[in-house]
Amino acid sequence: MMTEIIKKLINLLGEKKVKFSKDYLEKYGIDWYKEIKPDPTAIVFPYNENDLQEIVLFAEKEDQKLVISGGRTGLCGGATAANKEIVVSLEKMNDMNWIPKKNQVVCQAGAITDNVKNFVAEHDRLLPISLASSSSSSIGGNVATNAAGSKFIKYGSTKDHIAKIKVMLANGEMLTLKKEIKKDATGPNLMELFFGSEGVLGIIYEVTFNTCEQPKYIENILIRTSELNFIRQHILAPEVKNIISSIEYWDENCQKLLGDSPESTYFVVVELSSSSKDEIDLCLETLAEKNINIALLNSKQSDEIWAKREDLPVNLASKGAYKMDISVPLEILENFLDEIKKLSPNEMFSFGHLGDGNIHINIVSESNKGKLIDEVYGLLKIHHGSPSAEHGIGQRKKEIWTKFEGYQDKYKLLQTLKKSMDPKNILSPKVFFE
């Protein structure tokens, strides 16, 4: 329906950049978390900085709330507009440029992650943001959630590669923040305010990434084990860990879901990467000396196994799984998973990143879901884990501020920052806050 606000938006931006038909509202009004019903007023598509500024200033003047939308691959409702907000889709802002002297890539927030990675690879460099959603996720969304993924053990999260960002504040002002020199004591690194801020403090407009050297040699090994402590003690030992780029596991229930017959409790795949073949050979010799039963995978086997790992979240989603993204200290991970399994052996599916203790608990239950969610969080509190390792808070997990000790002061500071930087609560008003 053509409301007065929509008329004003069209007058401001033109019909091409404002959409309000049912199909647009349904597509752009929600992210991958489907438990919140979308109800946006309109979808707007800025093409440049001027468009974005006009939208923000319009929202401030009209007291209209904005929800920032990238690839909409979030799992916490951070990009869902449920209260007549205007959705600002950044997908048209997707330019990329290469800075050869610095081996840096400059990209607008709407650029798709895989497109940027492929662009960087054309210059024989690596942007090591490795996400299951990278074919759809956007760069701005990665920054706003500080996305991590399977290669965190070697390369860290998104923020670890950022040299500079441009961010638009709720008053329409564009800020450029940078930290391109490692030893720089000019006050706090204020880029950090926007890493993981999920759009509540400002809109990511442009990002400059440092890139990495492409590894020349990659080997994948398979380990079947029922003892994750064994993995921690031997595979994650310093003499091996330094060339591990990824180490993923999935449990027996996940193995069955993928059509396999489990030979052990955990199926573990490890990717080794280096610019030196001798370094990888030495690592494999070290593992052999420890009498570790490993299978060295050829390229076809590696591709098949990593494809299965990528299929896991999709298969679980098709079964209606409730997805929990948590992390616990590595030294108690095995015991924690044993306790999780005891809650309901056939309804608990787990997989995740062994190198950093980030596990994805998936609950597949028609009648027991609520009880199991509470029990998992109960165990997590006992073991001092994090209820959101890499997916953020969004609208879905706001209860953690009060339910988990240690987050209340962080929440108070967030409230102070929000009131100072966005006094009218224009940007992503329901994310983090009630």
CSV table of C-alpha atoms in Angstrom, one decimal, residues 6 18 24 91 131 133 135 146 168 199 280 293 311 396-397:
chain,number,residue,atom,x,y,z
A,6,ILE,CA,6.5,5.7,0.9
A,18,VAL,CA,12.1,2.2,-3.3
A,24,TYR,CA,10.1,-7.4,-1.9
A,91,GLU,CA,23.3,-4.8,-2.0
A,131,LEU,CA,32.1,-19.0,6.2
A,133,SER,CA,27.4,-18.5,4.0
A,135,SER,CA,28.3,-17.2,-1.3
A,146,ASN,CA,32.7,-9.8,13.3
A,168,MET,CA,27.8,6.5,8.6
A,199,GLY,CA,24.2,-2.0,12.9
A,280,ILE,CA,53.9,-29.8,6.1
A,293,ASN,CA,46.0,-42.9,13.2
A,311,ASP,CA,25.8,-29.5,3.8
A,396,ARG,CA,16.9,-13.5,19.2
A,397,LYS,CA,19.4,-13.6,22.1
